[in-house]
Short mmCIF file of C-alpha atoms and ligand atoms in Angstrom, two decimals:
data_model
loop_
_atom_site.label_atom_id
_atom_site.label_comp_id
_atom_site.label_asym_id
_atom_site.label_seq_id
_atom_site.Cartn_x
_atom_site.Cartn_y
_atom_site.Cartn_z
CA MET A 160 154.81 196.84 132.15
CA SER A 161 152.61 198.35 129.41
CA GLU A 162 153.89 196.07 127.20
CA LEU A 163 153.35 192.90 129.31
CA ILE A 164 149.56 194.13 129.49
CA LYS A 165 149.37 194.45 125.86
CA ASP A 166 150.74 190.67 125.16
CA ILE A 167 148.63 189.08 128.03
CA GLU A 168 145.64 191.05 126.61
CA ILE A 169 146.26 189.60 123.31
CA VAL A 170 146.69 185.97 124.53
CA ASP A 171 143.52 186.23 126.49
CA LYS A 172 141.55 187.58 123.56
CA GLU A 173 142.78 184.29 121.66
CA LYS A 174 142.02 182.23 124.55
CA GLU A 175 138.37 183.46 124.35
CA ALA A 176 137.96 182.99 120.86
CA CYS A 177 135.54 180.24 120.66
CA GLU A 178 136.94 178.29 117.81
CA VAL A 179 140.17 177.67 118.78
CA THR A 180 141.84 174.36 118.00
CA ASN A 181 143.59 172.22 120.60
CA VAL A 182 146.18 169.84 119.24
CA SER A 183 147.39 166.52 120.71
CA LYS A 184 150.81 166.21 122.18
CA ASP A 185 153.73 163.85 121.80
CA ASN A 186 153.41 160.57 123.46
CA ALA A 187 153.99 158.11 120.86
CA VAL A 188 156.69 155.59 121.67
CA ALA A 189 158.83 153.99 118.95
CA GLY A 190 157.04 151.32 116.79
CA GLN A 191 153.59 152.75 117.45
CA ARG A 192 151.37 153.93 114.57
CA LYS A 193 150.72 157.68 114.99
CA LEU A 194 147.84 159.68 115.77
CA TYR A 195 147.45 163.45 115.16
CA ILE A 196 143.95 164.97 116.48
CA GLU A 197 143.29 168.55 116.01
CA SER A 198 140.09 169.58 117.76
CA TYR A 199 137.42 172.58 117.11
CA GLY A 200 134.34 173.99 118.66
CA CYS A 201 133.54 173.68 122.32
CA GLN A 202 135.33 172.16 125.59
CA MET A 203 133.03 168.99 124.84
CA ASN A 204 134.76 168.59 121.80
CA PHE A 205 138.07 168.52 123.49
CA SER A 206 137.53 166.31 126.33
CA ASP A 207 135.98 163.82 123.30
CA SER A 208 139.32 163.79 122.21
CA GLU A 209 140.69 162.85 125.13
CA ILE A 210 138.32 160.11 125.08
CA VAL A 211 139.23 159.25 121.36
CA ALA A 212 143.05 158.82 122.14
CA SER A 213 142.49 156.77 125.06
CA ILE A 214 140.52 154.28 122.71
CA MET A 215 142.91 154.55 120.02
CA GLU A 216 145.75 154.02 122.37
CA LYS A 217 144.35 150.87 123.44
CA GLU A 218 144.29 150.00 119.72
CA GLY A 219 148.22 150.89 119.82
CA PHE A 220 148.22 154.29 118.59
CA GLY A 221 150.43 157.00 120.02
CA THR A 222 149.72 160.76 120.03
CA THR A 223 151.91 163.37 117.78
CA SER A 224 151.89 166.86 117.61
CA LYS A 225 152.90 166.92 113.64
CA PHE A 226 150.39 166.14 111.43
CA GLU A 227 153.10 165.75 108.78
CA ASP A 228 153.96 162.41 110.89
CA ALA A 229 150.95 161.10 111.40
CA ASP A 230 149.61 157.69 110.29
CA LEU A 231 146.63 158.62 111.27
CA ILE A 232 144.63 162.34 111.26
CA PHE A 233 141.50 162.84 113.09
CA LEU A 234 139.63 166.32 112.77
CA ASN A 235 137.14 166.65 115.71
CA THR A 236 134.60 169.01 114.15
CA CYS A 237 132.26 171.52 114.93
CA SER A 238 129.19 173.00 113.20
CA ILE A 239 127.71 175.48 115.45
CA ARG A 240 128.57 178.41 112.67
CA ASP A 241 129.09 178.20 109.49
CA LYS A 242 132.68 179.76 109.92
CA ALA A 243 133.62 176.67 111.77
CA GLU A 244 132.79 174.17 109.04
CA GLN A 245 134.58 176.20 106.62
CA THR A 246 137.78 176.11 108.74
CA VAL A 247 137.60 172.50 108.77
CA ARG A 248 137.23 172.31 104.98
CA LYS A 249 140.62 174.42 104.78
CA ARG A 250 141.88 172.44 107.04
CA LEU A 251 141.21 169.24 104.81
CA THR A 252 142.50 170.83 101.73
CA GLN A 253 145.90 171.05 103.91
CA PHE A 254 145.80 167.56 104.87
CA ASN A 255 145.60 166.63 100.90
CA LYS A 256 149.05 168.01 100.34
CA VAL A 257 150.56 165.43 103.09
CA LYS A 258 148.37 162.67 101.59
CA LYS A 259 149.69 162.98 98.20
CA GLU A 260 152.94 162.28 99.66
CA LYS A 261 151.86 159.34 101.95
CA PRO A 262 148.95 157.91 100.39
CA SER A 263 148.89 155.18 103.44
CA LEU A 264 147.80 158.52 105.32
CA MET A 265 144.24 158.14 106.65
CA VAL A 266 141.96 161.08 107.69
CA GLY A 267 138.95 160.98 109.55
CA VAL A 268 136.49 163.44 110.55
CA LEU A 269 134.59 163.30 114.29
CA GLY A 270 132.50 165.10 115.64
CA CYS A 271 129.54 167.81 114.97
CA MET A 272 130.21 168.19 111.55
CA ALA A 273 130.61 164.51 110.85
CA GLU A 274 127.01 163.78 112.26
CA ARG A 275 125.55 166.74 110.37
CA LEU A 276 126.92 165.63 106.97
CA LYS A 277 126.92 162.14 107.65
CA SER A 278 128.25 160.03 104.47
CA GLN A 279 127.66 163.02 102.29
CA LEU A 280 131.00 163.88 103.60
CA LEU A 281 132.63 161.21 101.76
CA GLU A 282 131.76 162.56 98.42
CA GLU A 283 132.07 166.34 99.12
CA GLU A 284 135.81 166.01 100.63
CA LYS A 285 137.30 162.90 98.71
CA ILE A 286 140.49 162.85 101.25
CA VAL A 287 138.20 161.73 103.92
CA ASP A 288 138.29 157.92 104.99
CA ILE A 289 136.23 157.71 108.13
CA VAL A 290 133.22 159.51 109.41
CA ALA A 291 132.47 159.24 112.89
CA GLY A 292 129.51 160.84 115.10
CA PRO A 293 130.10 161.70 118.95
CA ASP A 294 128.27 158.48 120.10
CA ALA A 295 130.18 156.19 117.44
CA TYR A 296 133.53 156.42 119.16
CA ARG A 297 134.15 152.89 120.60
CA ASP A 298 133.93 151.78 116.91
CA LEU A 299 136.80 153.84 115.81
CA PRO A 300 139.34 150.58 116.01
CA GLY A 301 136.50 148.93 113.76
CA LEU A 302 135.98 151.97 111.30
CA VAL A 303 140.24 152.16 110.99
CA ALA A 304 140.65 148.11 110.50
CA GLU A 305 137.78 148.94 107.68
CA VAL A 306 139.86 151.36 105.95
CA ASP A 307 143.16 149.23 106.61
CA ASP A 308 141.13 146.42 104.41
CA GLY A 309 140.69 148.99 101.64
CA SER A 310 137.21 150.71 102.07
CA LYS A 311 136.05 153.54 103.72
CA GLY A 312 134.41 153.45 107.49
CA VAL A 313 131.16 155.55 108.23
CA ASN A 314 129.30 155.22 111.94
CA VAL A 315 126.83 158.33 112.72
CA PHE A 316 124.79 156.16 115.15
CA LEU A 317 123.43 158.35 118.14
CA SER A 318 122.95 156.89 121.01
CA ARG A 319 120.24 157.28 124.13
CA GLU A 320 122.96 155.73 126.65
CA GLU A 321 126.73 156.13 125.58
CA THR A 322 128.66 158.27 128.13
CA TYR A 323 131.68 156.77 127.96
CA ALA A 324 131.72 156.66 131.80
CA ASP A 325 134.12 153.86 131.61
CA ILE A 326 136.87 154.94 129.57
CA THR A 327 139.82 156.92 131.26
CA PRO A 328 140.63 159.88 128.92
CA VAL A 329 144.09 160.35 127.90
CA ARG A 330 145.00 164.18 128.88
CA LEU A 331 145.73 165.83 125.73
CA ASN A 332 147.60 169.41 126.21
CA SER A 333 147.00 169.17 129.74
CA ASN A 334 148.66 171.81 132.17
CA GLY A 335 148.53 169.01 134.87
CA VAL A 336 146.33 171.32 137.07
CA THR A 337 143.01 171.57 135.69
CA ALA A 338 140.90 169.12 133.59
CA PHE A 339 137.70 168.77 131.81
CA ILE A 340 135.24 165.63 133.06
CA SER A 341 132.06 165.14 130.76
CA ILE A 342 129.10 164.57 133.15
CA MET A 343 126.60 164.56 130.18
CA ARG A 344 125.72 164.30 126.78
CA GLY A 345 123.49 165.68 123.87
CA CYS A 346 120.84 168.25 124.81
CA ASP A 347 116.86 167.94 124.80
CA ASN A 348 116.57 171.82 124.42
CA MET A 349 115.39 172.96 121.04
CA CYS A 350 117.00 176.41 120.79
CA SER A 351 115.75 177.28 117.40
CA PHE A 352 119.21 178.58 116.19
CA CYS A 353 121.38 175.70 117.26
CA VAL A 354 122.64 172.64 115.63
CA VAL A 355 123.61 170.69 118.48
CA PRO A 356 120.50 168.35 119.20
CA PHE A 357 120.81 167.22 116.05
CA THR A 358 124.61 166.65 115.95
CA ARG A 359 124.81 165.44 119.95
CA GLY A 360 121.47 164.11 120.06
CA ARG A 361 119.26 162.80 123.12
CA GLU A 362 120.21 164.21 126.73
CA ARG A 363 121.98 161.48 129.10
CA SER A 364 123.57 161.95 132.30
CA ARG A 365 126.67 160.13 133.35
CA ASP A 366 126.90 157.55 136.39
CA PRO A 367 128.01 160.12 139.43
CA HIS A 368 130.13 157.48 140.79
CA SER A 369 132.35 157.18 137.66
CA ILE A 370 132.58 161.33 137.46
CA VAL A 371 133.37 161.35 141.28
CA ALA A 372 135.83 158.43 140.83
CA GLU A 373 137.64 160.43 137.73
CA ALA A 374 137.82 163.57 139.87
CA GLN A 375 139.43 161.79 142.62
CA ASP A 376 141.80 160.11 140.47
CA LEU A 377 142.74 163.42 138.84
CA PHE A 378 143.15 164.93 142.36
CA ASP A 379 145.62 161.85 143.57
CA ARG A 380 147.70 162.69 140.16
CA GLY A 381 148.33 166.38 141.23
CA TYR A 382 145.34 168.11 139.13
CA ARG A 383 143.70 171.17 141.45
CA GLU A 384 140.59 171.63 139.61
CA VAL A 385 137.94 170.23 137.60
CA THR A 386 135.05 171.55 135.34
CA LEU A 387 131.89 169.36 134.96
CA LEU A 388 131.14 169.73 131.35
CA GLY A 389 127.43 169.48 129.83
CA GLN A 390 125.56 171.47 127.19
CA ASN A 391 123.15 172.19 129.94
CA VAL A 392 124.77 171.16 133.09
CA ASP A 393 121.70 172.35 135.39
CA SER A 394 119.20 169.42 133.98
CA TYR A 395 121.71 166.69 134.98
CA LYS A 396 119.54 163.80 136.28
CA TRP A 397 120.64 160.33 136.87
CA SER A 398 118.86 157.47 138.29
CA PRO A 399 120.38 154.12 139.24
CA ASP A 400 117.44 152.27 137.64
CA ASN A 401 119.12 150.72 134.73
CA SER A 402 115.99 150.58 132.61
CA LEU A 403 115.82 154.36 132.27
CA LYS A 404 117.74 155.35 129.22
CA GLY A 405 118.20 159.07 129.24
CA LYS A 406 116.65 162.03 130.72
CA ALA A 407 113.32 161.85 128.97
CA GLN A 408 112.63 158.41 130.28
CA ILE A 409 113.62 159.20 133.70
CA GLU A 410 111.35 162.14 133.37
CA LYS A 411 108.65 160.09 132.11
CA ALA A 412 109.05 158.09 135.20
CA GLU A 413 109.06 161.09 137.83
CA ARG A 414 105.79 162.08 135.89
CA LYS A 415 104.17 158.46 136.31
CA GLY A 416 104.85 159.28 140.00
CA LYS A 417 107.06 156.37 140.37
CA ASP A 418 109.53 156.35 143.63
CA ILE A 419 112.60 156.35 142.06
CA GLU A 420 115.96 157.85 143.32
CA ILE A 421 117.37 160.81 141.53
CA ILE A 422 120.66 162.69 141.62
CA ASN A 423 120.27 166.20 140.69
CA PHE A 424 123.05 168.45 139.65
CA ALA A 425 123.55 170.13 142.97
CA ASN A 426 123.62 166.62 144.41
CA LEU A 427 126.72 165.81 141.93
CA LEU A 428 128.27 169.30 142.65
CA GLU A 429 128.20 168.30 146.40
CA MET A 430 129.51 164.86 145.71
CA VAL A 431 132.42 166.30 143.53
CA ALA A 432 132.90 169.05 146.06
CA LYS A 433 133.54 166.43 148.81
CA VAL A 434 136.58 164.91 146.79
CA HIS A 435 139.06 167.26 148.59
CA PRO A 436 138.69 171.05 149.57
CA ASP A 437 142.02 171.63 147.61
CA LEU A 438 140.06 170.22 144.68
CA ARG A 439 138.30 173.60 142.78
CA VAL A 440 135.26 172.56 141.19
CA ARG A 441 133.60 174.56 138.21
CA PHE A 442 130.88 173.87 135.40
CA SER A 443 129.80 174.83 131.99
CA THR A 444 127.39 175.64 130.95
CA SER A 445 124.20 176.59 132.84
CA HIS A 446 120.91 177.03 131.15
CA PRO A 447 118.82 180.07 132.69
CA LYS A 448 115.70 178.12 132.71
CA ASP A 449 117.07 175.41 134.79
CA ILE A 450 119.62 176.78 137.11
CA THR A 451 118.18 176.61 140.54
CA ASP A 452 118.43 178.16 144.07
CA GLU A 453 119.61 174.83 145.38
CA VAL A 454 122.49 174.92 143.18
CA LEU A 455 123.13 178.17 144.10
CA HIS A 456 123.10 177.53 147.62
CA THR A 457 125.46 174.38 147.24
CA MET A 458 127.77 176.74 145.39
CA ALA A 459 127.78 179.18 148.52
CA ALA A 460 128.30 176.01 151.00
CA TYR A 461 131.60 174.88 149.73
CA GLU A 462 134.41 177.43 149.36
CA ASN A 463 136.06 175.19 146.49
CA ILE A 464 133.05 175.42 144.38
CA CYS A 465 134.32 178.40 142.44
CA LYS A 466 131.73 181.66 142.45
CA TYR A 467 131.37 181.87 138.62
CA ILE A 468 128.60 180.96 136.51
CA HIS A 469 128.62 180.62 132.50
CA LEU A 470 124.39 181.88 131.99
CA PRO A 471 124.22 182.46 128.32
CA ALA A 472 121.43 184.82 127.65
CA GLN A 473 121.61 185.24 123.74
CA SER A 474 119.36 188.14 123.99
CA GLY A 475 117.76 190.76 126.18
CA ASN A 476 114.36 191.09 124.36
CA SER A 477 111.85 188.63 125.18
CA ARG A 478 110.08 188.28 121.94
CA VAL A 479 113.34 187.56 120.14
CA LEU A 480 114.00 185.13 122.65
CA GLU A 481 110.57 183.23 122.49
CA LEU A 482 111.48 182.97 118.51
CA MET A 483 114.68 181.53 119.67
CA ASN A 484 112.74 179.13 121.96
CA ARG A 485 115.09 179.93 124.72
CA THR A 486 111.86 179.13 126.86
CA TYR A 487 112.67 182.21 129.07
CA THR A 488 112.03 185.86 129.34
CA ARG A 489 114.04 188.90 129.92
CA GLU A 490 112.46 188.99 133.34
CA TRP A 491 113.00 185.64 134.19
CA TYR A 492 116.62 186.04 133.15
CA MET A 493 117.00 189.06 135.39
CA ASN A 494 115.36 187.04 138.11
CA ARG A 495 117.97 184.54 138.12
CA VAL A 496 120.68 187.04 137.80
CA ASP A 497 119.27 188.73 140.96
CA ALA A 498 119.06 185.10 142.76
CA ILE A 499 122.91 184.52 141.73
CA ARG A 500 123.48 188.10 143.73
CA ARG A 501 121.48 187.64 146.72
CA ILE A 502 122.87 184.18 147.72
CA LEU A 503 126.59 184.48 146.03
CA GLY A 504 126.98 187.98 146.23
CA GLU A 505 128.63 190.59 143.69
CA ALA A 506 132.13 188.78 143.78
CA CYS A 507 130.37 185.97 141.53
CA GLY A 508 131.56 185.91 138.17
CA ILE A 509 128.74 185.74 135.56
CA SER A 510 129.39 185.41 131.85
CA SER A 511 127.17 184.98 128.66
CA ASP A 512 127.11 184.09 125.02
CA MET A 513 125.18 186.70 123.01
CA ILE A 514 123.73 186.41 119.35
CA ALA A 515 123.41 189.39 117.34
CA GLY A 516 120.87 189.79 114.47
CA PHE A 517 118.75 186.76 114.79
CA CYS A 518 115.88 186.65 112.37
CA THR A 519 113.68 190.05 112.89
CA GLU A 520 115.29 191.62 115.21
CA GLN A 521 114.52 195.19 115.34
CA GLU A 522 116.91 197.84 116.55
CA LYS A 523 115.01 198.39 119.88
CA GLU A 524 115.31 194.89 120.53
CA HIS A 525 119.28 195.02 119.91
CA LYS A 526 119.30 197.64 122.29
CA ASP A 527 117.36 195.28 124.92
CA THR A 528 120.60 193.50 124.59
CA LEU A 529 122.94 196.08 125.29
CA SER A 530 120.71 197.26 128.28
CA LEU A 531 120.49 193.55 129.61
CA MET A 532 124.54 193.84 129.71
CA ASP A 533 124.20 197.03 131.56
CA TYR A 534 121.92 195.38 133.82
CA VAL A 535 124.00 192.44 134.68
CA GLN A 536 127.32 193.58 134.30
CA TYR A 537 129.24 190.59 133.05
CA ASP A 538 132.52 189.94 133.62
CA PHE A 539 133.11 189.05 129.94
CA SER A 540 130.80 187.27 126.96
CA TYR A 541 131.41 185.14 123.88
CA MET A 542 129.68 187.23 121.29
CA PHE A 543 128.39 186.17 117.89
CA TYR A 544 126.37 187.13 115.17
CA TYR A 545 123.85 184.97 113.63
CA SER A 546 124.85 182.43 111.33
CA GLU A 547 121.95 180.13 109.99
CA ARG A 548 122.33 176.42 110.38
CA PRO A 549 120.71 174.10 107.89
CA GLY A 550 117.94 172.08 109.33
CA THR A 551 117.62 173.86 112.19
CA LEU A 552 114.07 175.14 113.59
CA ALA A 553 115.16 178.94 112.68
CA ALA A 554 116.32 177.64 109.16
CA LYS A 555 112.89 176.01 108.42
CA LYS A 556 110.52 178.96 110.53
CA TYR A 557 112.31 182.14 109.68
CA GLU A 558 113.97 183.98 107.46
CA ASP A 559 117.63 184.90 108.01
CA ASP A 560 116.51 188.73 107.16
CA ILE A 561 118.82 190.93 109.16
CA PRO A 562 121.75 192.25 106.37
CA LEU A 563 125.30 191.03 107.35
CA GLU A 564 126.47 194.62 107.55
CA VAL A 565 123.66 195.36 110.14
CA LYS A 566 124.56 191.89 112.33
CA LYS A 567 128.39 192.92 112.01
CA ARG A 568 127.52 196.26 113.52
CA ARG A 569 125.05 195.45 116.08
CA LEU A 570 127.73 192.44 117.18
CA LYS A 571 130.60 195.02 117.38
CA GLU A 572 128.11 197.41 119.53
CA ILE A 573 127.82 194.38 121.94
CA ILE A 574 131.75 193.84 121.83
CA GLU A 575 132.57 197.27 122.76
CA LYS A 576 129.67 197.30 125.55
CA GLN A 577 131.21 194.16 127.06
CA SER A 578 134.87 195.50 126.81
CA ALA A 579 133.74 198.70 128.58
CA ILE A 580 131.96 196.54 131.41
CA SER A 581 134.70 194.04 132.05
CA LEU A 582 137.38 196.78 132.22
CA GLU A 583 134.87 198.16 135.01
CA ARG A 584 134.66 194.78 136.69
CA ASN A 585 138.18 194.32 136.98
CA LYS A 586 139.09 197.98 138.04
CA ARG A 587 136.79 196.63 141.27
CA ASP A 588 139.18 194.36 141.99
CA LEU A 589 141.90 196.59 142.28
CA ASN A 590 143.86 196.31 145.73
CA LYS A 591 141.64 193.26 146.66
CA VAL A 592 143.63 189.88 147.31
CA PHE A 593 142.22 186.67 145.55
CA LYS A 594 143.10 183.09 146.14
CA VAL A 595 144.73 181.84 142.90
CA LEU A 596 145.19 178.64 141.62
CA ILE A 597 148.58 178.56 139.60
CA GLU A 598 148.36 176.92 136.15
CA GLY A 599 151.57 177.88 134.47
CA THR A 600 153.55 180.38 132.80
CA SER A 601 152.26 183.58 131.24
CA LYS A 602 152.52 182.54 127.55
CA LYS A 603 154.39 185.97 127.06
CA SER A 604 156.59 186.13 129.64
CA ASP A 605 158.53 183.54 131.80
CA GLU A 606 159.29 185.37 134.63
CA GLN A 607 155.33 185.97 134.99
CA LEU A 608 153.00 182.81 136.35
CA LYS A 609 149.22 182.99 135.69
CA GLY A 610 146.34 181.60 137.06
CA ARG A 611 142.76 182.36 137.85
CA ASN A 612 140.98 183.52 140.60
CA SER A 613 137.33 181.68 141.95
CA ALA A 614 135.51 184.28 139.56
CA ASN A 615 137.16 182.55 136.66
CA LYS A 616 139.65 185.80 136.11
CA VAL A 617 142.92 185.67 134.88
CA VAL A 618 145.36 187.06 137.16
CA VAL A 619 149.17 187.44 136.29
CA PHE A 620 151.96 187.92 138.56
CA PRO A 621 155.69 187.48 138.97
CA LYS A 622 157.02 184.07 139.25
CA GLU A 623 159.47 184.13 141.76
CA ASN A 624 159.69 180.48 143.51
CA TYR A 625 155.92 179.59 142.86
CA LYS A 626 155.04 176.63 140.92
CA ALA A 627 151.90 175.36 138.66
CA GLY A 628 149.16 173.51 141.07
CA GLN A 629 149.70 175.81 143.89
CA TYR A 630 147.49 177.96 145.53
CA VAL A 631 148.84 181.78 146.72
CA ASN A 632 147.24 184.92 147.50
CA VAL A 633 147.69 187.88 145.05
CA LEU A 634 147.10 191.39 145.85
CA VAL A 635 145.84 193.09 142.18
CA LYS A 636 147.54 196.00 141.55
CA GLU A 637 146.79 196.75 137.85
CA CYS A 638 144.01 195.54 135.23
CA THR A 639 143.16 195.27 131.55
CA ALA A 640 139.74 194.57 130.24
CA ALA A 641 141.26 190.56 130.18
CA THR A 642 143.23 189.97 133.16
CA LEU A 643 144.16 191.10 136.58
CA ILE A 644 147.97 192.15 137.25
CA GLY A 645 149.58 191.82 140.96
CA GLU A 646 151.98 190.21 143.34
CA VAL A 647 151.89 187.31 145.82
CA VAL A 648 151.51 188.51 149.21
N1 SAH B 729 124.26 174.76 125.74
C1 SAH B 729 125.30 176.09 125.42
C2 SAH B 729 125.53 176.80 124.33
C3 SAH B 729 126.33 175.89 123.22
S1 SAH B 729 126.69 176.62 121.50
C4 SAH B 729 123.69 177.10 125.77
O1 SAH B 729 122.63 176.52 125.63
O2 SAH B 729 124.21 178.33 126.07
C5 SAH B 729 127.58 178.25 122.47
C6 SAH B 729 127.11 179.35 121.55
O3 SAH B 729 126.95 179.32 120.05
C7 SAH B 729 125.92 179.39 122.10
O4 SAH B 729 125.25 179.70 123.46
C8 SAH B 729 125.33 180.68 121.15
O5 SAH B 729 125.59 181.80 121.77
C9 SAH B 729 126.07 180.42 119.96
N2 SAH B 729 125.59 179.88 118.50
C10 SAH B 729 124.88 178.94 118.62
N3 SAH B 729 124.43 178.60 117.45
C11 SAH B 729 124.52 179.83 116.91
C12 SAH B 729 124.35 180.43 115.52
N4 SAH B 729 123.32 179.62 114.73
N5 SAH B 729 124.78 181.52 115.20
C13 SAH B 729 125.56 182.08 115.75
N6 SAH B 729 125.75 181.62 117.53
C14 SAH B 729 125.54 180.70 117.92
FE1 SF4 B 730 122.36 174.32 121.57
FE2 SF4 B 730 119.83 175.36 123.15
FE3 SF4 B 730 120.95 172.89 123.47
FE4 SF4 B 730 122.63 175.20 124.12
S1 SF4 B 730 120.81 174.61 125.04
S2 SF4 B 730 122.96 173.44 123.20
S3 SF4 B 730 122.16 176.60 122.63
S4 SF4 B 730 120.11 173.73 121.92
FE1 F3S B 731 130.37 172.77 118.11
FE2 F3S B 731 129.40 170.45 118.45
FE3 F3S B 731 130.47 171.99 120.37
S1 F3S B 731 128.46 171.99 116.94
S2 F3S B 731 130.23 174.00 119.81
S3 F3S B 731 131.74 171.10 118.72
S4 F3S B 731 128.76 170.51 120.52
#
């Protein structure tokens, strides 16, 4: 068993690393041109790749899992930290070797790095034929046609309206049980460290009826869990008034006292939860300034809304939070956590993102992050050290003055603290029974299945005759910091 535990832990650590890639699978039929898509960054990007695959499928492209076989390679990129961009540049060098042998190969850079660098990317990376930002994917067939005609294709226009609501994503890399649904795009917050508002544009919410229809369709096709995605889901706001483009305009109309019908995130959650009691609903990401008690009460009211909240704190110190322009204090954050505990209880999973070594962060302010972690008792966290991003508020206003060794040491302390807390949190689950949705076989052992409980903890147990997509009750008998291990009862 101990070997198994070790293996499981490694797999889960890999899964948790934020910059994992996600590669298209083989669905091309004979005679079709082949598209290879590789995605970096967040789930929004993975979800966008499924929209891209759908748009390109209509153009006669089938997907492949081997880039060597492709006629067209799309890299859906991330700019969140410098490392993410470096990874993409290395990958382009590898594709260059293929292109030398197959000059007809087309290479497109999509996503946030495309939006950040625009046509500069064509000059810096000679291999690139197409540059398309996150709101330009409907134009991809046109851009491919331009390359077919011997030129290069660039579209980095950011829209106030585009939500791709009418496009049914082609599920890439799917386990057939869980799927992501984008409910909004862009971000209107201006966290000073963050490049996303520049790469994804203004915030806009997708028509809730198209979201419910997508969830219903997934359920009918056997899926049992959907995750509603947005950079800041709690600020979801939709109005049937077609003249109002984007959240900013809706809020302006509200301020003017206009009587408009509005669907907020709590309303949307309820609509999706009602699709079917056997369809689990998750969501990410919640912004601490926006998460309301109304959302927490809606979560409490529906068994199928999973009791898990990703609530990135970034820092535990109010001065640093102010510099980060997060618009909440340590006390506000703690109050939101208290509300979660009050309304949803101890069993609700909570996770965070943390940034170590932001501009001017003092040692005692770093300690505040560690003490916040003790207070909240996060089940897990995504943890980073600060990486200055060109064009952001922090890059313009503050000096990136914390030496790399200090950033790394602080990050290590945060990671060690989190591992200890994760193990403690998991130990509390020993000898308890959880309802688990089975997602498939555990990567390291065909004899074991894995799934997650409502609180988003990975649970591994012997296969017997159970199958992906079923709900089972699992008694937890062992655990690591990353995984609960048990058997079906
Ligand atoms: N919308 C989400 C975050 C999206 S980015 C939210 O507001 O929480 C995912 C995470 O990357 C962020 O939460 C932050 O912890 C991290 N991140 C963003 N910019 C970063 C930077 N410049 N350096 C280090 N980490 C960063
Ligand atoms: Fe970035 Fe802040 Fe928007 Fe999250 S809420 S995407 S961290 S600007
Ligand atoms: Fe990266 Fe863009 Fe997502 S910068 S984290 S891919 S929104």
